Amino acid sequence: MKIQHLEVISNSLLMVNQINGEYATKDAMMVAYLEVTRKLIKEFKEFKIDQVPRNLNTKADALENLGSNINLEKFGAIPLVHVLSPAIEKESTLNVYEIQLESTGKEEGSWTKPLTEYLLSKTVPTGKVAA
């Protein structure tokens, strides 16, 4: 599978304008990320990135705010990931996996299976941690 056309919609005006070259990128780390982004963009036949104004982006804002509304007493613990080094220090910054679909349309043994099942049928995994 080779994606040829990619359209990205972001709520970050800064990021969109930096990628489009309308804003200067001054921070060294952001310059490094921008270089990686531009390298990846060249792999597409067509690439477009646009910014959605906040007032038109209510669904993304609601999703963004879900984390602050989690009832911690229900879960007991929430795993946190501490990123020790930026992703751009590694040779590969993007891993793409092809998923073999069975005739049922579900990904057997894949980390995406619980997500797909939830999105398609609202089936929540059993167990506190998995759910």
Coordinates of C-alpha atoms in Angstrom, one line a residue:
M1 CA 0.0 0.0 0.0
K2 CA 1.5 3.3 -1.1
I3 CA -0.3 6.5 -0.2
Q4 CA 0.1 9.0 -3.0
H5 CA -2.2 11.8 -1.9
L6 CA -2.4 13.1 1.7
E7 CA -4.5 15.9 3.2
V8 CA -3.8 16.9 6.8
I9 CA -6.1 19.0 8.8
S10 CA -4.7 20.4 12.0
N11 CA -5.8 22.7 14.8
S12 CA -2.3 24.1 15.2
L13 CA -2.0 27.4 13.2
L14 CA 1.7 27.6 14.1
M15 CA 2.5 24.1 12.8
V16 CA 0.5 24.5 9.6
N17 CA 2.1 27.8 8.8
Q18 CA 5.6 26.5 9.6
I19 CA 5.1 23.6 7.3
N20 CA 3.7 25.8 4.5
G21 CA 6.7 28.2 4.9
E22 CA 4.5 31.1 6.0
Y23 CA 6.1 31.3 9.5
A24 CA 9.8 31.1 10.3
T25 CA 10.9 28.3 12.6
K26 CA 13.5 29.5 15.1
D27 CA 13.7 26.8 17.8
A28 CA 16.4 24.3 17.0
M29 CA 14.2 21.3 17.9
M30 CA 11.3 22.6 15.8
V31 CA 13.7 23.1 12.9
A32 CA 14.8 19.5 13.1
Y33 CA 11.2 18.2 13.2
L34 CA 10.3 20.5 10.3
E35 CA 13.2 19.0 8.3
V36 CA 11.9 15.5 8.9
T37 CA 8.4 16.6 8.0
R38 CA 9.5 18.1 4.7
K39 CA 11.5 15.0 3.9
L40 CA 8.4 12.8 4.5
I41 CA 6.2 15.2 2.5
K42 CA 8.4 14.7 -0.6
E43 CA 7.3 11.0 -0.6
F44 CA 3.8 11.9 -1.6
K45 CA 2.6 12.8 -5.1
E46 CA 0.3 15.4 -3.5
F47 CA 0.4 16.8 0.0
K48 CA -1.9 19.5 1.5
I49 CA -2.1 20.8 5.1
D50 CA -4.8 23.2 6.4
Q51 CA -5.6 24.6 9.7
V52 CA -9.2 24.4 11.1
P53 CA -10.2 27.4 13.2
R54 CA -10.9 26.5 16.8
N55 CA -14.6 27.5 16.5
L56 CA -15.1 24.9 13.7
N57 CA -13.1 22.2 15.4
T58 CA -15.5 21.3 18.3
K59 CA -15.1 17.5 17.9
A60 CA -11.3 17.6 18.1
D61 CA -11.5 20.0 21.1
A62 CA -13.9 17.6 22.9
L63 CA -11.5 14.7 22.2
E64 CA -8.6 16.7 23.4
N65 CA -10.4 17.5 26.7
L66 CA -11.3 13.9 27.4
G67 CA -8.1 13.3 29.3
S68 CA -8.8 16.0 31.8
N69 CA -12.2 14.6 32.5
I70 CA -11.3 11.0 33.3
N71 CA -12.5 9.8 36.7
L72 CA -9.2 8.5 38.2
E73 CA -11.0 6.6 41.0
K74 CA -12.5 4.2 38.4
F75 CA -9.2 3.3 37.0
G76 CA -6.9 3.2 40.0
A77 CA -3.8 3.9 37.8
I78 CA -3.2 5.4 34.4
P79 CA 0.1 4.5 32.7
L80 CA 2.2 7.4 31.7
V81 CA 4.9 7.3 29.0
H82 CA 7.9 9.6 29.6
V83 CA 9.7 10.3 26.3
L84 CA 13.4 10.5 27.1
S85 CA 14.6 11.6 23.7
P86 CA 13.0 13.2 20.7
A87 CA 11.8 10.9 17.9
I88 CA 14.0 12.7 15.4
E89 CA 17.2 11.5 16.9
K90 CA 16.4 8.0 15.6
E91 CA 17.0 7.0 12.0
S92 CA 13.4 6.1 11.4
T93 CA 10.6 8.3 12.7
L94 CA 7.7 6.6 11.0
N95 CA 6.7 3.0 11.2
V96 CA 4.0 1.8 8.9
Y97 CA 2.4 -1.6 9.4
E98 CA 0.3 -3.5 6.9
I99 CA -2.6 -5.3 8.6
Q100 CA -3.7 -8.6 7.2
L101 CA -7.5 -8.7 7.3
E102 CA -9.4 -11.9 7.6
S103 CA -12.7 -12.4 5.9
T104 CA -14.4 -11.2 9.1
G105 CA -12.7 -7.8 8.6
K106 CA -11.0 -7.9 12.0
E107 CA -7.2 -7.8 12.5
E108 CA -6.2 -11.0 14.3
G109 CA -3.5 -10.5 16.9
S110 CA -3.0 -6.9 16.0
W111 CA -2.8 -4.0 18.5
T112 CA -5.4 -2.3 16.4
K113 CA -8.0 -5.0 16.9
P114 CA -9.4 -3.7 20.2
L115 CA -9.6 -0.2 18.7
T116 CA -11.3 -1.3 15.6
E117 CA -13.8 -3.4 17.5
Y118 CA -14.6 -0.4 19.8
L119 CA -15.0 1.9 16.8
L120 CA -17.2 -0.5 14.8
S121 CA -19.3 -2.1 17.5
K122 CA -18.5 -0.2 20.8
T123 CA -17.1 -3.4 22.2
V124 CA -14.8 -2.5 25.2
P125 CA -12.0 -4.9 26.1
T126 CA -12.3 -6.9 29.3
G127 CA -10.2 -5.9 32.3
K128 CA -9.5 -2.5 33.7
V129 CA -6.1 -2.0 32.1
A130 CA -7.1 -3.2 28.6
A131 CA -10.3 -1.2 28.7

